[in-house]
XYZ file of C-alpha atoms in Angstrom:
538
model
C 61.743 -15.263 142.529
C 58.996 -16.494 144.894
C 57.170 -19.654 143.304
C 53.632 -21.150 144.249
C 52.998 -23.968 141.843
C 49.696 -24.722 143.519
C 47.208 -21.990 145.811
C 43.580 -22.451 145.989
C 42.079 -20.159 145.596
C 41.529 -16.926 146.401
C 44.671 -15.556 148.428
C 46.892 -13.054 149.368
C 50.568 -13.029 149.464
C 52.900 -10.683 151.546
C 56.533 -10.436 152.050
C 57.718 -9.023 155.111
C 54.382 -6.824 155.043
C 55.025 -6.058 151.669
C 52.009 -7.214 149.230
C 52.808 -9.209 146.969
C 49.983 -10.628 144.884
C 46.663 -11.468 144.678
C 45.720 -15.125 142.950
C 42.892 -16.235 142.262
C 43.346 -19.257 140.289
C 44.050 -22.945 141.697
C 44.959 -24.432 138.667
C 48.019 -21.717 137.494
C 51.671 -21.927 138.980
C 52.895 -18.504 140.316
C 56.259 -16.738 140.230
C 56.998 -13.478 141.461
C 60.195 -11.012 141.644
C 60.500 -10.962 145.068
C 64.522 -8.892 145.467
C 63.137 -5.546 146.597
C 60.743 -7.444 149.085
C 63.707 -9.494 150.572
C 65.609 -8.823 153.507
C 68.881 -9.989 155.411
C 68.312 -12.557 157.506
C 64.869 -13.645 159.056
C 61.992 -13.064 156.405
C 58.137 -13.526 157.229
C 56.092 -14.988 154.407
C 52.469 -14.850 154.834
C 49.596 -16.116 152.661
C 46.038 -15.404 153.574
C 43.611 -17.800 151.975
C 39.932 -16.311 151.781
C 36.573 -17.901 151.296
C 34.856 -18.446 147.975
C 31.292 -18.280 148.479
C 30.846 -14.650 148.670
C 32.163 -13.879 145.414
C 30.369 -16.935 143.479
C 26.794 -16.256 144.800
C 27.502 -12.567 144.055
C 28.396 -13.919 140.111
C 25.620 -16.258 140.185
C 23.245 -13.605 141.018
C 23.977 -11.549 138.093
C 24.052 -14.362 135.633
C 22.379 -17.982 136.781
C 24.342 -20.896 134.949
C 23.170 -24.002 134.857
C 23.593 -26.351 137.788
C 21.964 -29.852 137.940
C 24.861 -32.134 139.944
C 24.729 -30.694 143.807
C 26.947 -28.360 143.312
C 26.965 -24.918 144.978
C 25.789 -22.556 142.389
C 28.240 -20.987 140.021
C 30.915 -22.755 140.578
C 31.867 -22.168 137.060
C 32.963 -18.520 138.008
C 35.850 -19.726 139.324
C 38.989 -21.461 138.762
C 39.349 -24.088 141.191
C 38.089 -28.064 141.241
C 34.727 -27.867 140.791
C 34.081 -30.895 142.833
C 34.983 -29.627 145.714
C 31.955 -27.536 145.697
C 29.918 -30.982 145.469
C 28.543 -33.602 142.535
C 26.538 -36.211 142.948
C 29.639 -38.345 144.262
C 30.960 -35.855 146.326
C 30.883 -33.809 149.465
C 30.507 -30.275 149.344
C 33.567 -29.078 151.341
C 35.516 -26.833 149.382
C 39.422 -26.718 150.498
C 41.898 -24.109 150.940
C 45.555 -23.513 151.392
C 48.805 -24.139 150.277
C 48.803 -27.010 148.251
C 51.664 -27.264 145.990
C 54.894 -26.325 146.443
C 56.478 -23.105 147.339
C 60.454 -22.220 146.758
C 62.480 -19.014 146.869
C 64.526 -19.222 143.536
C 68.024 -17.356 142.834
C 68.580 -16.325 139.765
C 71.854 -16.106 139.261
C 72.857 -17.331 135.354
C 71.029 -18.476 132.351
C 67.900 -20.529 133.231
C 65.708 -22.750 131.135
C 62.572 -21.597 130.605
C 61.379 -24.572 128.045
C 62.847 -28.074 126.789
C 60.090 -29.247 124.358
C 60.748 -33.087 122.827
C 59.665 -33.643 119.107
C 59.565 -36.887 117.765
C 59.515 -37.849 114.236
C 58.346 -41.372 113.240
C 59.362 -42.108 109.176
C 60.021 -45.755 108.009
C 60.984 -47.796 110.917
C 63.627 -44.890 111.754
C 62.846 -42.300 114.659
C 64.155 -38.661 115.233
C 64.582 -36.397 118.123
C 64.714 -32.805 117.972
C 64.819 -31.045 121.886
C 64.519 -28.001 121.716
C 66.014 -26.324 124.507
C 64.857 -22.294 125.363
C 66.542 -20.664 128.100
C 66.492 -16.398 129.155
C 70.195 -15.924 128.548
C 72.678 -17.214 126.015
C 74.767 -19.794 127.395
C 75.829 -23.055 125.860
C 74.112 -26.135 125.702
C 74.388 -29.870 126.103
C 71.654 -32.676 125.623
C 72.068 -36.048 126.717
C 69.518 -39.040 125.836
C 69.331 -41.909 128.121
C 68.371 -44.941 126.705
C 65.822 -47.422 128.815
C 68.368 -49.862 129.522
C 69.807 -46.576 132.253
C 73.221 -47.307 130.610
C 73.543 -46.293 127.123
C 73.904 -42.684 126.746
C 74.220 -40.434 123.766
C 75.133 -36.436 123.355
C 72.998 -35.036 120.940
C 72.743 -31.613 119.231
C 70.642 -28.631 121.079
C 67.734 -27.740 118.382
C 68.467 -30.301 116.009
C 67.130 -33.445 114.797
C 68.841 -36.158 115.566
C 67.986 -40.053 114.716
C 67.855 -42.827 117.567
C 69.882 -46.010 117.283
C 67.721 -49.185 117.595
C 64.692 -47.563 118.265
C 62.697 -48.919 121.210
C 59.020 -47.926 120.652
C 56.488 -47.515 123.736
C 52.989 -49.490 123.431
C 49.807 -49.443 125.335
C 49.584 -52.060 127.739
C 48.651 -55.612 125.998
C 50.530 -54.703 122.940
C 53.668 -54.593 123.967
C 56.624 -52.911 126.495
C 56.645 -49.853 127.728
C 60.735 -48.617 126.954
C 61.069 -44.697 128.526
C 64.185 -42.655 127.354
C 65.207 -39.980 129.579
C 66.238 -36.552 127.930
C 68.224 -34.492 129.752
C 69.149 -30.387 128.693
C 71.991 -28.799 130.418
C 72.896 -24.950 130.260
C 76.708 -24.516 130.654
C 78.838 -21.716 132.023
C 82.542 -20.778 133.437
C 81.245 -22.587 136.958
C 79.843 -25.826 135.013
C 76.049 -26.654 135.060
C 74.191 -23.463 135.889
C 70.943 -25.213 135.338
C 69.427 -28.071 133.680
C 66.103 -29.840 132.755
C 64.461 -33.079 132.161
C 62.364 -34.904 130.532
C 61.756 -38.961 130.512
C 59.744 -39.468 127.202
C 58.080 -42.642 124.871
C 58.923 -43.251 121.061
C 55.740 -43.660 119.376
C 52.848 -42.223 117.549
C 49.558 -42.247 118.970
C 46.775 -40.863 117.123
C 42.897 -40.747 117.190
C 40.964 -42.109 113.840
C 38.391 -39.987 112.946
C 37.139 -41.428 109.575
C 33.685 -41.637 108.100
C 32.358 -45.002 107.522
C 28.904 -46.625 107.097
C 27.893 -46.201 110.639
C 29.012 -42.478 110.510
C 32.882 -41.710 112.278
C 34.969 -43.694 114.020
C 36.615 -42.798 117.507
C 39.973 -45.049 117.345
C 42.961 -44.957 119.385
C 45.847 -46.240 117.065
C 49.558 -46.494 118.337
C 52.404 -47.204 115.995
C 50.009 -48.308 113.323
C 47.949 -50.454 115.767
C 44.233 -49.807 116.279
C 43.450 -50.872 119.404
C 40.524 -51.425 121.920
C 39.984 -48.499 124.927
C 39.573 -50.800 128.131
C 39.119 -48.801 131.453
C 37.950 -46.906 133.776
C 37.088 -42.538 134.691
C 39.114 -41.807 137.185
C 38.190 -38.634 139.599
C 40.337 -36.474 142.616
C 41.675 -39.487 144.843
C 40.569 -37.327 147.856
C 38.247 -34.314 148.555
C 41.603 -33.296 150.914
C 44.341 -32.694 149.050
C 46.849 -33.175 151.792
C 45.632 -36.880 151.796
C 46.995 -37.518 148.368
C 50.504 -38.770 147.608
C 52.990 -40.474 144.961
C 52.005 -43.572 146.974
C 48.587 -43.246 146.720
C 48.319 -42.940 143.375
C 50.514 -45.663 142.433
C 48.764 -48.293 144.297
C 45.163 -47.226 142.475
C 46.743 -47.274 138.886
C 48.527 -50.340 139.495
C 45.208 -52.185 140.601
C 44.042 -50.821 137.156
C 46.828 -52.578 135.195
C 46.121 -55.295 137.652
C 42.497 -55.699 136.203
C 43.855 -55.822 132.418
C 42.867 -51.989 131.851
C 44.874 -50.378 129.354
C 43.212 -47.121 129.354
C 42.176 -44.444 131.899
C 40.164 -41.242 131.727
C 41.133 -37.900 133.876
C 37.308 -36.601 134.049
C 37.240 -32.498 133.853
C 35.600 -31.437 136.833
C 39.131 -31.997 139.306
C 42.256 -30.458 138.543
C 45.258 -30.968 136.468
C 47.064 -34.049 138.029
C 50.769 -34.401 139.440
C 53.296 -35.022 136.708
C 53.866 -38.307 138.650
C 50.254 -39.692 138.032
C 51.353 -39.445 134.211
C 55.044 -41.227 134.705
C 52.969 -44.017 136.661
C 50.652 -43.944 133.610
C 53.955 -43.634 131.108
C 55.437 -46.946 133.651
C 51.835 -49.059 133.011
C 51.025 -48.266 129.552
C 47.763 -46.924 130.227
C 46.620 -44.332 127.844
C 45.184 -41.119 128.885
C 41.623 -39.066 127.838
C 42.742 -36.240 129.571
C 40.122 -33.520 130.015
C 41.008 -30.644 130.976
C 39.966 -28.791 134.230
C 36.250 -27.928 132.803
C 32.678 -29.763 133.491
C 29.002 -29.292 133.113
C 28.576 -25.705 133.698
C 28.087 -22.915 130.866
C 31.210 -20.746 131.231
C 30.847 -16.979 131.364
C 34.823 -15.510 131.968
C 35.446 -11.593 132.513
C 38.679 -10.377 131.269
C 40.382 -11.294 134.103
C 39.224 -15.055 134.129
C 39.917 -15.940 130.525
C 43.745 -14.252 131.311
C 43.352 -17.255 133.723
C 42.226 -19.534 131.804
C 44.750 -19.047 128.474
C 47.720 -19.360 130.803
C 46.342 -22.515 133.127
C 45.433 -24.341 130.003
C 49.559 -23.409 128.757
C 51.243 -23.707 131.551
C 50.039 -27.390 132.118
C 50.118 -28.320 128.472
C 53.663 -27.328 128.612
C 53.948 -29.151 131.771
C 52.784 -32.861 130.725
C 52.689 -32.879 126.708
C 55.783 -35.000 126.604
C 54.432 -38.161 128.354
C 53.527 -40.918 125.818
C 50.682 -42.038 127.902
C 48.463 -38.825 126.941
C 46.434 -39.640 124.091
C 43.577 -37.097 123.875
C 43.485 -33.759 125.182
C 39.836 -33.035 125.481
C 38.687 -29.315 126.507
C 35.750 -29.837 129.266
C 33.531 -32.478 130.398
C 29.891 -32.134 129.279
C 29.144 -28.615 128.507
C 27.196 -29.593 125.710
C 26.170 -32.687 126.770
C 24.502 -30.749 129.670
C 23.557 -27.458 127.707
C 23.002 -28.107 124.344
C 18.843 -28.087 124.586
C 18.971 -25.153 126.664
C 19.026 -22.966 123.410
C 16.782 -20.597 123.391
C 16.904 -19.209 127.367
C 17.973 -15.959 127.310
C 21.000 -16.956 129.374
C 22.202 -19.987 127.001
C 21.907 -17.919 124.126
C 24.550 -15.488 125.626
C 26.617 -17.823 127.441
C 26.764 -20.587 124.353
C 29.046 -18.211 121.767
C 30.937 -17.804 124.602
C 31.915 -21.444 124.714
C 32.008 -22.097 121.464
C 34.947 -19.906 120.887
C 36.591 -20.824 124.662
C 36.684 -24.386 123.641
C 36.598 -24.707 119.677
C 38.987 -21.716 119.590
C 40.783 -20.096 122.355
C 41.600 -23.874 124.003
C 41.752 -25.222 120.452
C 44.653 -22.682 119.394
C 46.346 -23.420 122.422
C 46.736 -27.230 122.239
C 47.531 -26.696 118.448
C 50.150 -24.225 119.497
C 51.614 -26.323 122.413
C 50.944 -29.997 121.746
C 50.097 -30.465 117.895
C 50.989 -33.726 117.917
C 48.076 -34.758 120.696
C 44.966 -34.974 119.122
C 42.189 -32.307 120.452
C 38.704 -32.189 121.095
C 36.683 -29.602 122.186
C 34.537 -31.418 124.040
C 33.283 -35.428 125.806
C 31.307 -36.612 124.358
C 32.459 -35.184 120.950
C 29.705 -33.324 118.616
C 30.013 -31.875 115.749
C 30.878 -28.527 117.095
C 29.137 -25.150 118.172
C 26.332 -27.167 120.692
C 25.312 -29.456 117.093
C 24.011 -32.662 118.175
C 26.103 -34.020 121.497
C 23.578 -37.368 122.480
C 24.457 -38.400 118.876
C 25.874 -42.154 119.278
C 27.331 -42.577 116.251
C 29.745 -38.948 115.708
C 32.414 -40.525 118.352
C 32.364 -40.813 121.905
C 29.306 -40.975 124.176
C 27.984 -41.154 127.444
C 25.055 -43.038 128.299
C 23.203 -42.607 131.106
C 19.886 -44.754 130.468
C 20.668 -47.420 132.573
C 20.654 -45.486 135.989
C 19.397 -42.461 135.935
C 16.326 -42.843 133.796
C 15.650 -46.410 135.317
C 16.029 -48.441 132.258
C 17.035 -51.998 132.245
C 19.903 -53.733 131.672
C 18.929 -55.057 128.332
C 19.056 -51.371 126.813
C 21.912 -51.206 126.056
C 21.167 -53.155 123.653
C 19.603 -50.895 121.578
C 22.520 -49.198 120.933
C 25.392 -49.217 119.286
C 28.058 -46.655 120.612
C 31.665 -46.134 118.551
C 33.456 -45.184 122.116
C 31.602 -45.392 125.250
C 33.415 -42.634 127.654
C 31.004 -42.711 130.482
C 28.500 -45.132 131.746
C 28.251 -46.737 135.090
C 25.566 -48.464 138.074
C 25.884 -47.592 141.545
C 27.053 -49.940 144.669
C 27.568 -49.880 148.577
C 31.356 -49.348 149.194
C 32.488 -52.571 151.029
C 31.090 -53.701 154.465
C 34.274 -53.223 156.263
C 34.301 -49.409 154.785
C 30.608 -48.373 155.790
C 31.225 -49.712 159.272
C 34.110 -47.597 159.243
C 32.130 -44.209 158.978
C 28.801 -46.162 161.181
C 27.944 -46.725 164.318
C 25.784 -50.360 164.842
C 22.106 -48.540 164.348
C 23.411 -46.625 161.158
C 23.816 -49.759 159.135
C 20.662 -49.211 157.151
C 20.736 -48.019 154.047
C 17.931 -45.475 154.569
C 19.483 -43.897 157.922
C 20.364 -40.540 158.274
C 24.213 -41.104 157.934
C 24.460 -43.795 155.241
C 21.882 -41.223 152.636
C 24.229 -38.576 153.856
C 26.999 -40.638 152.322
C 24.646 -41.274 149.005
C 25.192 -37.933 146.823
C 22.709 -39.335 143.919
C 18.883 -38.136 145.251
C 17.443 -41.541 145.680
C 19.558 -43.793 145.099
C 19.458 -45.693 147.719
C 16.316 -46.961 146.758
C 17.044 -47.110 142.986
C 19.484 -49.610 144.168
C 16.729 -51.721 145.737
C 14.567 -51.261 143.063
C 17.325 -52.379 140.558
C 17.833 -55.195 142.892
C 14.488 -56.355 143.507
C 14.365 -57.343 139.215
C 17.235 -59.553 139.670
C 17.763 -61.567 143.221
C 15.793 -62.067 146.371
C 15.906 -59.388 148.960
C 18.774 -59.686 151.328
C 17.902 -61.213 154.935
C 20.561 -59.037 156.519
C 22.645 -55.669 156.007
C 25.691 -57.178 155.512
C 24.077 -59.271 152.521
C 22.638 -55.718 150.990
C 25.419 -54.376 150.832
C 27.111 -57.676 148.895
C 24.259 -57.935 146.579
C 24.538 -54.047 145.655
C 28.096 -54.864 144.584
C 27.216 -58.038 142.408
C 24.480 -56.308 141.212
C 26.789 -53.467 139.853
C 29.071 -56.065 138.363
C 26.254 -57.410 136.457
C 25.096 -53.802 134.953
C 28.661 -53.128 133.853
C 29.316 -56.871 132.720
C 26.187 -56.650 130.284
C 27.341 -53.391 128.626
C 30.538 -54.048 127.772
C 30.018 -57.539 126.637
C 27.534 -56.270 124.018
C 30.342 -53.731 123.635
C 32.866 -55.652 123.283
C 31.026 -58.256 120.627
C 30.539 -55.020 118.893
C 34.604 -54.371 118.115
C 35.326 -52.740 115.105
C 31.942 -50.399 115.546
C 32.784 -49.796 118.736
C 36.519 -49.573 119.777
C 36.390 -47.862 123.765
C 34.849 -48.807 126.707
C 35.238 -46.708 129.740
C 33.444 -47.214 132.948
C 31.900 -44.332 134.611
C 34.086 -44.348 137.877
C 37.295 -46.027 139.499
C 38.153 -44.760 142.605
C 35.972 -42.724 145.321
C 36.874 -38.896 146.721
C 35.277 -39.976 150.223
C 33.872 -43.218 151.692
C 30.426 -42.909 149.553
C 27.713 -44.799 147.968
C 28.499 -44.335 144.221
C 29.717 -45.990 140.973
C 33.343 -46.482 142.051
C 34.725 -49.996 141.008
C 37.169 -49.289 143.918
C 36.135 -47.737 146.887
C 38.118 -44.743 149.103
C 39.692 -47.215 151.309
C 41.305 -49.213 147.590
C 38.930 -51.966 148.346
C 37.685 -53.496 145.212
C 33.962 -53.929 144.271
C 32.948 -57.072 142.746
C 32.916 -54.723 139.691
C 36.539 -54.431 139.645
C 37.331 -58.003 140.036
């Protein structure tokens, strides 16, 4: 079997000139029979990546969907990280290539196909049932190892079995963070024919959804413990994917543990992190709104593309539902948020049933199916369902955008009174040492050619200014500017969440719209692409 976990997008695979496949979806991990294909000795893999646009404008022409972030139109025919067309953060330059791994697998005895960890939490006592699938019978063995990396027990395949001395996992500020390790074996006349693993958290972790006099609560609660969101949306670490690494991501998350976060949100228009992003996330108790791979854009799928779709949205369920970290599976990023009053075109009115039953349906069943002990929702910020209402502050969370992009002051926010604030944020300058990075001397002005080419918000630049100009003197010099911009951003942020945070109990999440830039950019990042922190993130 010939395995791609990760192509993007649109390519062609042959075997010693033998065609393969055809994929077409950078979000889906591949696996083909390969035996007839193979030959004895030397074998010549080839994959031909081929561009996008062609296909998208042809889509877009036939049906227009809505696009109001700088990205090239209709991205939302097609399965790859829509950011990489452009936002208004990001560069439009689109990737391609091999960017997962690939490996020739021999299948030569039983194989597991699924180890799936359920946990049962009843009276102080907790039970384990792993339940082991594999293609061909063979006998089984399951071994739990306990945090300390000493203490091991054999355990029953399929069965429920209760943990000594339970060690329960806790969000960061409420306690440790114990993993257990949970290891399936498949057993035959040669010994271990193949095995699988899984390193796991005791706990519950649900989301409160109660009516109440303000209207219904948004409320992460872990073992019993309500708790307060504190963090930070956190976007692709780099519009080049070869850029990214284990490393890399370590060193961001642990500057968010550094700055007392205990919560982090993967936004929906990227892709489907590594597993090791969540075991970092697992190691630093930081809790996870995980969208999934879906933002902004009205969806429209052919047969073909919602085939896609079902088994992307499994395949990395299946993939990362066992981390403790992951505490809300949410199914897109703004489609109603950006498409709810758009009723009434002739194109929302066809394309809207057809998200309503992607996301509060199709997705829905999957995640129920898959992961039914992570809560679901169809969509951030949460409405009531089928397009009903999504600016409405007190249903659950919200994203705010008042401050910024409509120009209002600082003191706005309070006027309102949000029960989980999911995305709000004020622009900076990345750091000094950054922008001379990517300048030459006589492009250190904020209105030059290259430094609005690295601003992806249309006038912003100036907003910045104007924002400035109600709080401190003008800057005598550039590298001042740029300073200012960045205390200037802390203040926004710092007035927010105060009221926020005075507001506890009403309110119970605040996360900052963004951590970490793609590129070295203008933008809301509290850490810019370099990992040097803002005055925000300090």
């Amino acid at each position: 079997f010939l395995r791609f976990e990760g192509l993007d997008t649109f390519c062609d695979i042959e075997l010693n000139g033998k065609h393969i496949a055809y994929t077409d979806d950078m979000h889906v991990t591949y696996e083909f029979d390969v035996t007839d294909a193979l030959l004895s000795g030397e074998n010549v893999l080839r994959v031909t990546c081929r561009e996008i646009h062609t296909y998208i404008k042809k889509k877009h022409k036939e049906l227009p969907l809505y696009n109001g972030i700088l990205a090239l139109a209709g991205f939302g025919y097609i399965r790859k990280a829509h950011c990489m067309l452009g936002w208004d953060w990001g560069p439009y330059l689109p990737d391609m290539g091999i960017w997962r791994a690939v490996s020739l697998i021999t299948k030569d005895s039983a194989r597991i196909t699924d180890l799936k960890i359920e946990q049962k939490h009843e009276q102080g006592k907790v039970f384990l049932t792993p339940l082991v699938t594999a293609d061909a019978s063979a006998e089984m063995r399951v071994t739990v190892i306990c945090p300390d990396g000493k203490t091991q027990y054999t355990i029953p395949a399929n069965q429920m079995w209760e943990v000594p001395n339970p060690e329960l996992w806790w969000p960061r500020g409420l306690g440790e963070q114990p993993l257990y390790t949970v290891r399936a074996e498949l057993i035959d006349e040669t010994g271990v024919c193949d095995a699988a693993e899984r390193r796991i958290g005791l706990r519950t972790l649900d989301l409160i959804r109660e009516k109440d006099k303000w209207g219904v609560s948004f409320t992460h609660e872990c073992n019993g413990v309500r708790f307060f969101a504190m963090g930070a949306d956190y976007i692709p670490e780099d519009n080049i994917l070869s850029r990214c690494s284990q490393e890399r991501s370590r060193q961001l998350l642990t500057l968010c543990a550094d700055a007392n976060f205990n919560a982090i949100r993967v936004w929906g228009g990227g892709y489907y992190p590594e597993n090791y992003f969540f075991d970092i996330c697992d190691e630093l108790g930081l809790v996870v709104f995980f969208d999934l791979a879906f933002a902004c854009t009205l969806y429209y799928p052919d047969e073909k593309m919602l085939a896609n779709i079902k088994t992307e949205v499994r395949q990395n369920l299946e993939r990362l539902r066992h981390h403790p970290s992951i505490a809300i599976i949410c199914g897109n990023n703004e489609v109603e948020h950006c498409n709810a009053r758009r009723g009434g075109t002739s194109i929302a009115d066809r394309c809207i049933p057809v998200n309503i039953e992607l996301f509060e349906e199709v997705i829905a069943d999957i995640a129920k199916e898959v992961c039914p002990e992570i809560p679901y929702i169809h969509t951030s910020p949460i409405t009531i369902g089928r397009f009903v209402d999504p600016r409405n502050e007190n249903f659950g969370d919200t994203h705010y955008w008042d401050v910024w992009h409509q120009n209002k002051p600082f003191a706005e926010y309070r006027k309102h009174h949000f029960r989980y604030l999911s995305e709000f944020g004020f622009q900076s300058f990345p750091s000094e040492k950054t922008i001379q990075a990517i300048t030459l001397p006589e492009d250190r002005n904020i209105f030059s050619r290259v430094m609005e080419k690295h601003q992806r918000n249309t006038g912003a630049n100036g907003k910045i200014i104007n924002y400035l100009s109600q709080t401190y003197l003008y800057p005598n010099d550039f590298g001042t500017l740029i300073y200012a911009s960045q205390l200037l951003q802390a203040e926004a942020m710092r007035y927010g969440v105060e009221h926020l945070r005075r507001e506890r109990g009403r309110c119970m999440g605040t996360i900052v719209w963004q951590l970490n830039d793609c590129w070295p950019v203008a933008s809301w990042s509290s850490i810019d692409y370099y990992g040097r922190w803002k005055a925000l993130h300090y």
